Amino acid sequence: TSIPNTSNLNPAECDPNNADGYTKAVVSTQSTGINFNMYGIPLVGADICGFNGDSNEELCTRWSQLGAFYPFSRNHNTLFARAQEPTAWGTETTAIIRSALLQRYRLMLYLYNLFVQANEDGTPVMQALFMQFPEDTVTYNLDRQFLLGSDMMVCPVLEKGAKTVWIYFPSPSLWYSMWTLELASPGGKLNPEYPAPRDTIPVFARGGSIIPVVMETGHVTPTAESVLGSHEISLNCYLDTNGEARGELFVDDGLSESAQRPSHHAQFRLANQTLTISGDAARSEAGFVRQVRTVRIGGVGYGSKVEVFIGSRPQPHVQYDADTGVMVVSDLIKESGEPVTTDTTTAITWKLTK
C-alpha cells in the first residue's frame, strides 16, 4: 500500500490475500519488499499472517518467523477475519513466534545501523542476493531467500508442511549459522534439504562480518529507545577465509527528531587473532556508550586450547569448542579492571595452541 508521492521517509506495506495460497501469498510479499528497497523505500513489510481472509496456524507461524526479519514488521488483518495474533494459536505456537520476535529485538542495533546507512547513501536494507554477489550468476534467479544488509541471509520456509528448505550459499563467502556461529557452508554450495523444523527459520551470517547483538534479557521491550538503551552487547564475529572480520555500531539518543541529534559511532576490526574495538570518545556520556560484555567468534580454528588477553591481563571466562571452532569470551575486563566499552580503544587477542 503506497501513494504516488511516497518517499524514502514513508513506510510501505504489502496487503497479501490468504486466498492466494500459502506459497504465493508469502513469496510475493518477500519479492515486493526487495523491489521497494531498490526503489529507495527501505521501510517495507507485509501484513504478517495475511490481511484478507482467515489465516491458519502453520501459515502464521512460518510467516511470523519470516516477518521478524522484515524491515517493517507488523501482524495485521482485516475486520471480521479470525484472530491471528501470536496468542491466538496456543502456547506452543506462541512460544515459537515469541522466539522469532526476540531474535529481531536482539538484532535491533544491527537493523538500526542498516537504516542509518540507507538514510546516508540509499543502500537497501532488504536485498536480493545478486546485489552483493554480482559475479555469482546462480543468484540472479533466486527470490526465496534474501539478505538483510550485506551480512545476514534469511532463508524462510515457504512451502506448506515443509520441514526442510532449499538453500543456496552465494560465492565467494563463508556462511555461518547466525546464532551458534558454527560454519554452515562455504560459498557456491547448494543444500536442497537444509533442516528447518517448525520452531526454526534458517538465518546465516556472512564470513568477514561482526554483528553487534543486544544481550538476551528474556523479555521483549516494546519501544525502540528502550532497546537501543540496552547497554550490554555481544559482538558476534564470523571470520572469513583470511581470518578477518569487521563491523560497526551507530547509536543515537533514540528520541530527538532533529536530523543532527547526538550520536555515537564505534568500529570493530578483527585480524591476526586480534579484535580491536575503537569508538568516539567525544560521545562517552551515558545513553550512548555500550559495554561489550561478550565476544563470540566463529571460525577460530582447531586446537587443544585457547588463551585470551586484553593487554597482559588474561580473560578467565573463555569457552572453546574444538569440534566447531567457536570461542566465547564472557565478562570482558580491561587491564585497569574496568569493563570493555565502545568509547575507548581496546585490543582483545587470543592464542590458539594446536
PDB file of C-alpha atoms in Angstrom, residues 66-326:
ATOM      1  CA  LEU A  66       9.961 -14.504   8.224  1.00  0.00           C
ATOM      2  CA  GLY A  67       8.286 -11.252   9.286  1.00  0.00           C
ATOM      3  CA  ALA A  68      10.644 -10.886  12.234  1.00  0.00           C
ATOM      4  CA  PHE A  69      13.276 -10.003   9.620  1.00  0.00           C
ATOM      5  CA  TYR A  70      11.188  -7.611   7.525  1.00  0.00           C
ATOM      6  CA  PRO A  71      12.415  -4.000   7.771  1.00  0.00           C
ATOM      7  CA  PHE A  72       8.830  -3.112   8.791  1.00  0.00           C
ATOM      8  CA  SER A  73       7.378  -5.910  10.933  1.00  0.00           C
ATOM      9  CA  ARG A  74       3.680  -5.962  11.787  1.00  0.00           C
ATOM     10  CA  ASN A  75       0.937  -8.568  12.218  1.00  0.00           C
ATOM     11  CA  HIS A  76      -2.217  -7.034  10.734  1.00  0.00           C
ATOM     12  CA  ASN A  77      -5.501  -8.276   9.257  1.00  0.00           C
ATOM     13  CA  THR A  78      -8.926  -7.128   8.159  1.00  0.00           C
ATOM     14  CA  LEU A  79     -12.112  -6.818  10.153  1.00  0.00           C
ATOM     15  CA  PHE A  80     -14.159  -9.990  10.681  1.00  0.00           C
ATOM     16  CA  ALA A  81     -11.235 -12.345   9.918  1.00  0.00           C
ATOM     17  CA  ARG A  82     -10.254 -14.781  12.636  1.00  0.00           C
ATOM     18  CA  ALA A  83      -7.783 -13.599  15.267  1.00  0.00           C
ATOM     19  CA  GLN A  84      -4.158 -14.147  14.247  1.00  0.00           C
ATOM     20  CA  GLU A  85      -2.034 -12.533  16.939  1.00  0.00           C
ATOM     21  CA  PRO A  86       0.608 -14.881  18.424  1.00  0.00           C
ATOM     22  CA  THR A  87      -1.504 -15.778  21.456  1.00  0.00           C
ATOM     23  CA  ALA A  88      -4.431 -16.889  19.270  1.00  0.00           C
ATOM     24  CA  TRP A  89      -2.831 -20.222  18.348  1.00  0.00           C
ATOM     25  CA  GLY A  90      -1.953 -21.922  21.633  1.00  0.00           C
ATOM     26  CA  THR A  91       1.069 -21.983  23.886  1.00  0.00           C
ATOM     27  CA  GLU A  92       3.466 -23.879  21.593  1.00  0.00           C
ATOM     28  CA  THR A  93       2.925 -21.580  18.620  1.00  0.00           C
ATOM     29  CA  THR A  94       3.006 -18.507  20.858  1.00  0.00           C
ATOM     30  CA  ALA A  95       6.431 -19.592  22.138  1.00  0.00           C
ATOM     31  CA  ILE A  96       7.753 -20.157  18.588  1.00  0.00           C
ATOM     32  CA  ILE A  97       6.597 -16.722  17.401  1.00  0.00           C
ATOM     33  CA  ARG A  98       7.926 -15.094  20.564  1.00  0.00           C
ATOM     34  CA  SER A  99      11.320 -16.681  19.915  1.00  0.00           C
ATOM     35  CA  ALA A 100      11.369 -15.236  16.386  1.00  0.00           C
ATOM     36  CA  LEU A 101      10.474 -11.765  17.648  1.00  0.00           C
ATOM     37  CA  LEU A 102      13.179 -11.956  20.315  1.00  0.00           C
ATOM     38  CA  GLN A 103      15.685 -12.533  17.513  1.00  0.00           C
ATOM     39  CA  ARG A 104      14.521  -9.275  15.945  1.00  0.00           C
ATOM     40  CA  TYR A 105      14.961  -7.348  19.194  1.00  0.00           C
ATOM     41  CA  ARG A 106      18.411  -8.813  19.773  1.00  0.00           C
ATOM     42  CA  LEU A 107      19.337  -7.596  16.271  1.00  0.00           C
ATOM     43  CA  MET A 108      17.841  -4.128  16.733  1.00  0.00           C
ATOM     44  CA  LEU A 109      21.231  -2.380  16.769  1.00  0.00           C
ATOM     45  CA  TYR A 110      22.179  -4.113  13.508  1.00  0.00           C
ATOM     46  CA  LEU A 111      18.846  -3.083  11.958  1.00  0.00           C
ATOM     47  CA  TYR A 112      19.338   0.462  13.196  1.00  0.00           C
ATOM     48  CA  ASN A 113      22.762   0.573  11.556  1.00  0.00           C
ATOM     49  CA  LEU A 114      21.217  -0.555   8.262  1.00  0.00           C
ATOM     50  CA  PHE A 115      18.675   2.258   8.343  1.00  0.00           C
ATOM     51  CA  VAL A 116      21.398   4.786   9.137  1.00  0.00           C
ATOM     52  CA  GLN A 117      23.256   3.633   6.032  1.00  0.00           C
ATOM     53  CA  ALA A 118      20.066   3.694   3.969  1.00  0.00           C
ATOM     54  CA  ASN A 119      19.472   7.269   5.086  1.00  0.00           C
ATOM     55  CA  GLU A 120      23.018   8.323   4.208  1.00  0.00           C
ATOM     56  CA  ASP A 121      23.519   6.703   0.811  1.00  0.00           C
ATOM     57  CA  GLY A 122      20.370   4.760  -0.141  1.00  0.00           C
ATOM     58  CA  THR A 123      21.810   1.280   0.445  1.00  0.00           C
ATOM     59  CA  PRO A 124      18.847  -1.153   0.596  1.00  0.00           C
ATOM     60  CA  VAL A 125      18.069  -2.733   3.944  1.00  0.00           C
ATOM     61  CA  MET A 126      16.443  -5.801   2.345  1.00  0.00           C
ATOM     62  CA  GLN A 127      18.488  -7.031  -0.617  1.00  0.00           C
ATOM     63  CA  ALA A 128      18.384  -9.635  -3.342  1.00  0.00           C
ATOM     64  CA  LEU A 129      21.419 -11.908  -3.252  1.00  0.00           C
ATOM     65  CA  PHE A 130      22.789 -10.661  -6.571  1.00  0.00           C
ATOM     66  CA  MET A 131      23.286  -7.171  -5.135  1.00  0.00           C
ATOM     67  CA  GLN A 132      26.176  -8.436  -3.000  1.00  0.00           C
ATOM     68  CA  PHE A 133      27.262 -11.262  -5.291  1.00  0.00           C
ATOM     69  CA  PRO A 134      27.023  -9.943  -8.861  1.00  0.00           C
ATOM     70  CA  GLU A 135      29.685 -12.381 -10.109  1.00  0.00           C
ATOM     71  CA  ASP A 136      27.712 -15.387  -8.873  1.00  0.00           C
ATOM     72  CA  THR A 137      25.201 -15.902 -11.676  1.00  0.00           C
ATOM     73  CA  VAL A 138      23.270 -18.524  -9.686  1.00  0.00           C
ATOM     74  CA  THR A 139      21.924 -15.696  -7.501  1.00  0.00           C
ATOM     75  CA  TYR A 140      20.203 -13.950 -10.431  1.00  0.00           C
ATOM     76  CA  ASN A 141      17.072 -16.115 -10.304  1.00  0.00           C
ATOM     77  CA  LEU A 142      16.778 -16.575  -6.540  1.00  0.00           C
ATOM     78  CA  ASP A 143      13.869 -14.863  -4.780  1.00  0.00           C
ATOM     79  CA  ARG A 144      13.097 -17.248  -1.919  1.00  0.00           C
ATOM     80  CA  GLN A 145      15.996 -16.130   0.267  1.00  0.00           C
ATOM     81  CA  PHE A 146      17.274 -12.610   0.824  1.00  0.00           C
ATOM     82  CA  LEU A 147      19.923 -10.546   2.542  1.00  0.00           C
ATOM     83  CA  LEU A 148      19.300  -8.223   5.458  1.00  0.00           C
ATOM     84  CA  GLY A 149      22.031  -5.691   4.866  1.00  0.00           C
ATOM     85  CA  SER A 150      25.192  -7.168   3.410  1.00  0.00           C
ATOM     86  CA  ASP A 151      25.993  -9.580   6.231  1.00  0.00           C
ATOM     87  CA  MET A 152      22.884 -11.634   7.041  1.00  0.00           C
ATOM     88  CA  MET A 153      20.980 -14.120   4.877  1.00  0.00           C
ATOM     89  CA  VAL A 154      17.406 -15.149   5.707  1.00  0.00           C
ATOM     90  CA  CYS A 155      16.052 -18.402   4.262  1.00  0.00           C
ATOM     91  CA  PRO A 156      12.368 -18.813   5.231  1.00  0.00           C
ATOM     92  CA  VAL A 157      10.207 -21.902   4.838  1.00  0.00           C
ATOM     93  CA  LEU A 158       7.717 -21.101   2.065  1.00  0.00           C
ATOM     94  CA  GLU A 159       6.076 -24.457   1.418  1.00  0.00           C
ATOM     95  CA  LYS A 160       3.169 -25.901   3.363  1.00  0.00           C
ATOM     96  CA  GLY A 161       4.183 -28.787   5.587  1.00  0.00           C
ATOM     97  CA  ALA A 162       7.901 -28.420   4.819  1.00  0.00           C
ATOM     98  CA  LYS A 163      10.484 -29.337   7.441  1.00  0.00           C
ATOM     99  CA  THR A 164      13.475 -28.559   5.212  1.00  0.00           C
ATOM    100  CA  VAL A 165      14.313 -25.671   2.897  1.00  0.00           C
ATOM    101  CA  TRP A 166      16.276 -25.313  -0.368  1.00  0.00           C
ATOM    102  CA  ILE A 167      19.252 -23.009   0.280  1.00  0.00           C
ATOM    103  CA  TYR A 168      21.999 -21.728  -1.965  1.00  0.00           C
ATOM    104  CA  PHE A 169      25.064 -20.226  -0.275  1.00  0.00           C
ATOM    105  CA  PRO A 170      26.466 -17.429  -2.506  1.00  0.00           C
ATOM    106  CA  SER A 171      30.109 -17.333  -3.503  1.00  0.00           C
ATOM    107  CA  PRO A 172      32.675 -16.175  -2.572  1.00  0.00           C
ATOM    108  CA  SER A 173      31.939 -16.222   1.163  1.00  0.00           C
ATOM    109  CA  LEU A 174      31.882 -18.492   4.139  1.00  0.00           C
ATOM    110  CA  TRP A 175      28.465 -18.798   5.779  1.00  0.00           C
ATOM    111  CA  TYR A 176      27.870 -19.356   9.483  1.00  0.00           C
ATOM    112  CA  SER A 177      24.805 -20.237  11.491  1.00  0.00           C
ATOM    113  CA  MET A 178      23.698 -16.875  12.877  1.00  0.00           C
ATOM    114  CA  TRP A 179      23.240 -17.921  16.499  1.00  0.00           C
ATOM    115  CA  THR A 180      25.545 -20.925  17.014  1.00  0.00           C
ATOM    116  CA  LEU A 181      28.401 -19.379  14.963  1.00  0.00           C
ATOM    117  CA  GLU A 182      29.193 -22.810  13.542  1.00  0.00           C
ATOM    118  CA  LEU A 183      30.317 -22.932   9.929  1.00  0.00           C
ATOM    119  CA  ALA A 184      27.289 -23.860   7.812  1.00  0.00           C
ATOM    120  CA  SER A 185      28.772 -23.899   4.327  1.00  0.00           C
ATOM    121  CA  PRO A 186      31.417 -22.429   2.041  1.00  0.00           C
ATOM    122  CA  GLY A 187      30.180 -20.282  -0.826  1.00  0.00           C
ATOM    123  CA  GLY A 188      28.925 -21.731  -4.082  1.00  0.00           C
ATOM    124  CA  LYS A 189      27.223 -24.697  -2.426  1.00  0.00           C
ATOM    125  CA  LEU A 190      23.600 -25.837  -2.593  1.00  0.00           C
ATOM    126  CA  ASN A 191      21.773 -27.657   0.169  1.00  0.00           C
ATOM    127  CA  PRO A 192      18.364 -28.758  -1.159  1.00  0.00           C
ATOM    128  CA  GLU A 193      17.188 -30.075   2.219  1.00  0.00           C
ATOM    129  CA  TYR A 194      18.565 -27.829   4.939  1.00  0.00           C
ATOM    130  CA  PRO A 195      16.821 -28.713   8.250  1.00  0.00           C
ATOM    131  CA  ALA A 196      14.081 -26.265   9.221  1.00  0.00           C
ATOM    132  CA  PRO A 197      11.803 -27.747  11.893  1.00  0.00           C
ATOM    133  CA  ARG A 198       8.660 -25.884  12.877  1.00  0.00           C
ATOM    134  CA  ASP A 199      10.403 -23.797  15.527  1.00  0.00           C
ATOM    135  CA  THR A 200      13.292 -22.705  13.269  1.00  0.00           C
ATOM    136  CA  ILE A 201      13.951 -20.232  10.469  1.00  0.00           C
ATOM    137  CA  PRO A 202      17.434 -20.678   8.972  1.00  0.00           C
ATOM    138  CA  VAL A 203      19.453 -17.455   9.259  1.00  0.00           C
ATOM    139  CA  PHE A 204      23.120 -17.147   8.350  1.00  0.00           C
ATOM    140  CA  ALA A 205      25.908 -14.621   8.829  1.00  0.00           C
ATOM    141  CA  ARG A 206      28.471 -13.870   6.167  1.00  0.00           C
ATOM    142  CA  GLY A 207      32.114 -14.602   6.843  1.00  0.00           C
ATOM    143  CA  GLY A 208      34.017 -11.373   7.418  1.00  0.00           C
ATOM    144  CA  SER A 209      31.266  -9.679   9.404  1.00  0.00           C
ATOM    145  CA  ILE A 210      30.936  -8.532  13.015  1.00  0.00           C
ATOM    146  CA  ILE A 211      27.358  -8.087  14.184  1.00  0.00           C
ATOM    147  CA  PRO A 212      26.505  -6.317  17.467  1.00  0.00           C
ATOM    148  CA  VAL A 213      23.805  -8.207  19.355  1.00  0.00           C
ATOM    149  CA  VAL A 214      21.769  -6.959  22.310  1.00  0.00           C
ATOM    150  CA  MET A 215      22.316  -9.254  25.274  1.00  0.00           C
ATOM    151  CA  GLU A 216      19.359 -11.534  25.835  1.00  0.00           C
ATOM    152  CA  THR A 217      17.128 -10.270  28.634  1.00  0.00           C
ATOM    153  CA  GLY A 218      14.312 -12.810  28.487  1.00  0.00           C
ATOM    154  CA  HIS A 219      11.658 -10.256  27.626  1.00  0.00           C
ATOM    155  CA  VAL A 220      10.711  -8.047  24.702  1.00  0.00           C
ATOM    156  CA  THR A 221      10.895  -4.318  25.279  1.00  0.00           C
ATOM    157  CA  PRO A 222       8.233  -2.522  23.245  1.00  0.00           C
ATOM    158  CA  THR A 223       9.925   0.734  22.276  1.00  0.00           C
ATOM    159  CA  ALA A 224      12.906   1.491  20.075  1.00  0.00           C
ATOM    160  CA  GLU A 225      14.529   3.757  22.637  1.00  0.00           C
ATOM    161  CA  SER A 226      14.433   1.087  25.345  1.00  0.00           C
ATOM    162  CA  VAL A 227      16.037  -1.468  23.007  1.00  0.00           C
ATOM    163  CA  LEU A 228      18.722   0.970  21.880  1.00  0.00           C
ATOM    164  CA  GLY A 229      19.227   1.825  25.539  1.00  0.00           C
ATOM    165  CA  SER A 230      20.281  -1.749  26.343  1.00  0.00           C
ATOM    166  CA  HIS A 231      23.845  -1.071  27.392  1.00  0.00           C
ATOM    167  CA  GLU A 232      25.301  -4.576  27.325  1.00  0.00           C
ATOM    168  CA  ILE A 233      26.058  -6.097  23.940  1.00  0.00           C
ATOM    169  CA  SER A 234      27.742  -9.130  22.448  1.00  0.00           C
ATOM    170  CA  LEU A 235      29.953  -8.910  19.377  1.00  0.00           C
ATOM    171  CA  ASN A 236      29.321 -11.900  17.125  1.00  0.00           C
ATOM    172  CA  CYS A 237      32.344 -12.299  14.858  1.00  0.00           C
ATOM    173  CA  TYR A 238      32.298 -14.532  11.779  1.00  0.00           C
ATOM    174  CA  LEU A 239      35.766 -14.972  10.269  1.00  0.00           C
ATOM    175  CA  ASP A 240      36.399 -15.015   6.523  1.00  0.00           C
ATOM    176  CA  THR A 241      38.945 -17.236   4.771  1.00  0.00           C
ATOM    177  CA  ASN A 242      41.730 -14.840   5.843  1.00  0.00           C
ATOM    178  CA  GLY A 243      40.689 -14.966   9.498  1.00  0.00           C
ATOM    179  CA  GLU A 244      39.399 -11.390   9.375  1.00  0.00           C
ATOM    180  CA  ALA A 245      36.126  -9.584  10.072  1.00  0.00           C
ATOM    181  CA  ARG A 246      34.786  -6.075  10.514  1.00  0.00           C
ATOM    182  CA  GLY A 247      31.666  -4.253  11.655  1.00  0.00           C
ATOM    183  CA  GLU A 248      30.380  -1.069  13.216  1.00  0.00           C
ATOM    184  CA  LEU A 249      27.866   0.327  15.658  1.00  0.00           C
ATOM    185  CA  PHE A 250      25.835   3.510  15.410  1.00  0.00           C
ATOM    186  CA  VAL A 251      23.752   4.708  18.346  1.00  0.00           C
ATOM    187  CA  ASP A 252      21.817   7.942  18.818  1.00  0.00           C
ATOM    188  CA  ASP A 253      19.527   9.055  21.611  1.00  0.00           C
ATOM    189  CA  GLY A 254      16.512   7.351  20.026  1.00  0.00           C
ATOM    190  CA  LEU A 255      14.270  10.285  20.877  1.00  0.00           C
ATOM    191  CA  SER A 256      15.274  13.562  19.243  1.00  0.00           C
ATOM    192  CA  GLU A 257      13.520  14.428  15.985  1.00  0.00           C
ATOM    193  CA  SER A 258      16.397  16.533  14.696  1.00  0.00           C
ATOM    194  CA  ALA A 259      18.408  15.001  11.866  1.00  0.00           C
ATOM    195  CA  GLN A 260      21.509  16.229  13.709  1.00  0.00           C
ATOM    196  CA  ARG A 261      20.699  14.544  17.011  1.00  0.00           C
ATOM    197  CA  PRO A 262      23.670  13.412  19.134  1.00  0.00           C
ATOM    198  CA  SER A 263      25.132  10.057  18.217  1.00  0.00           C
ATOM    199  CA  HIS A 264      27.937   7.605  18.975  1.00  0.00           C
ATOM    200  CA  HIS A 265      29.891   5.563  16.448  1.00  0.00           C
ATOM    201  CA  ALA A 266      32.197   2.596  17.067  1.00  0.00           C
ATOM    202  CA  GLN A 267      34.164   0.356  14.717  1.00  0.00           C
ATOM    203  CA  PHE A 268      35.271  -3.247  15.108  1.00  0.00           C
ATOM    204  CA  ARG A 269      38.198  -4.813  13.243  1.00  0.00           C
ATOM    205  CA  LEU A 270      39.481  -8.354  13.611  1.00  0.00           C
ATOM    206  CA  ALA A 271      42.741  -9.560  12.044  1.00  0.00           C
ATOM    207  CA  ASN A 272      45.768 -11.593  13.115  1.00  0.00           C
ATOM    208  CA  GLN A 273      43.864 -13.054  16.063  1.00  0.00           C
ATOM    209  CA  THR A 274      43.203  -9.580  17.462  1.00  0.00           C
ATOM    210  CA  LEU A 275      39.834  -7.875  17.794  1.00  0.00           C
ATOM    211  CA  THR A 276      40.156  -4.090  18.044  1.00  0.00           C
ATOM    212  CA  ILE A 277      37.253  -2.014  19.359  1.00  0.00           C
ATOM    213  CA  SER A 278      37.534   1.735  18.746  1.00  0.00           C
ATOM    214  CA  GLY A 279      34.887   4.362  19.368  1.00  0.00           C
ATOM    215  CA  ASP A 280      34.109   8.029  19.545  1.00  0.00           C
ATOM    216  CA  ALA A 281      35.325   9.181  22.966  1.00  0.00           C
ATOM    217  CA  ALA A 282      33.640  12.553  22.412  1.00  0.00           C
ATOM    218  CA  ARG A 283      30.279  10.851  22.834  1.00  0.00           C
ATOM    219  CA  SER A 284      31.057   8.963  26.013  1.00  0.00           C
ATOM    220  CA  GLU A 285      28.138  10.192  28.100  1.00  0.00           C
ATOM    221  CA  ALA A 286      25.534   7.819  29.438  1.00  0.00           C
ATOM    222  CA  GLY A 287      22.955   6.707  26.911  1.00  0.00           C
ATOM    223  CA  PHE A 288      25.364   6.265  24.005  1.00  0.00           C
ATOM    224  CA  VAL A 289      28.229   4.008  25.060  1.00  0.00           C
ATOM    225  CA  ARG A 290      27.746   0.257  25.069  1.00  0.00           C
ATOM    226  CA  GLN A 291      29.518  -2.265  27.278  1.00  0.00           C
ATOM    227  CA  VAL A 292      30.901  -5.189  25.284  1.00  0.00           C
ATOM    228  CA  ARG A 293      30.091  -7.917  27.752  1.00  0.00           C
ATOM    229  CA  THR A 294      30.769 -10.900  25.480  1.00  0.00           C
ATOM    230  CA  VAL A 295      32.687 -11.676  22.304  1.00  0.00           C
ATOM    231  CA  ARG A 296      31.717 -14.745  20.275  1.00  0.00           C
ATOM    232  CA  ILE A 297      33.908 -15.825  17.357  1.00  0.00           C
ATOM    233  CA  GLY A 298      33.172 -18.442  14.728  1.00  0.00           C
ATOM    234  CA  GLY A 299      35.931 -19.928  12.582  1.00  0.00           C
ATOM    235  CA  VAL A 300      38.680 -19.724  15.222  1.00  0.00           C
ATOM    236  CA  GLY A 301      40.179 -22.988  14.030  1.00  0.00           C
ATOM    237  CA  TYR A 302      41.012 -26.261  15.679  1.00  0.00           C
ATOM    238  CA  GLY A 303      43.409 -26.730  18.577  1.00  0.00           C
ATOM    239  CA  SER A 304      43.778 -28.079  22.088  1.00  0.00           C
ATOM    240  CA  LYS A 305      43.094 -24.811  23.925  1.00  0.00           C
ATOM    241  CA  VAL A 306      42.705 -21.040  23.555  1.00  0.00           C
ATOM    242  CA  GLU A 307      44.075 -18.256  25.756  1.00  0.00           C
ATOM    243  CA  VAL A 308      42.587 -14.741  25.547  1.00  0.00           C
ATOM    244  CA  PHE A 309      44.186 -11.484  26.716  1.00  0.00           C
ATOM    245  CA  ILE A 310      43.418  -7.797  26.950  1.00  0.00           C
ATOM    246  CA  GLY A 311      46.862  -6.293  27.165  1.00  0.00           C
ATOM    247  CA  SER A 312      48.689  -8.533  29.614  1.00  0.00           C
ATOM    248  CA  ARG A 313      45.524  -9.440  31.513  1.00  0.00           C
ATOM    249  CA  PRO A 314      44.240 -12.971  30.813  1.00  0.00           C
ATOM    250  CA  GLN A 315      40.482 -13.334  30.449  1.00  0.00           C
ATOM    251  CA  PRO A 316      39.227 -16.036  32.826  1.00  0.00           C
ATOM    252  CA  HIS A 317      35.858 -16.773  31.229  1.00  0.00           C
ATOM    253  CA  VAL A 318      36.701 -18.483  27.938  1.00  0.00           C
ATOM    254  CA  GLN A 319      34.783 -21.310  26.326  1.00  0.00           C
ATOM    255  CA  TYR A 320      36.221 -23.027  23.283  1.00  0.00           C
ATOM    256  CA  ASP A 321      34.772 -25.894  21.265  1.00  0.00           C
ATOM    257  CA  ALA A 322      37.493 -27.537  19.205  1.00  0.00           C
ATOM    258  CA  ASP A 323      34.952 -29.513  17.178  1.00  0.00           C
ATOM    259  CA  THR A 324      33.102 -26.429  15.909  1.00  0.00           C
ATOM    260  CA  GLY A 325      35.887 -23.828  16.105  1.00  0.00           C
ATOM    261  CA  VAL A 326      33.666 -21.491  18.155  1.00  0.00           C
TER     262      VAL A 326
END
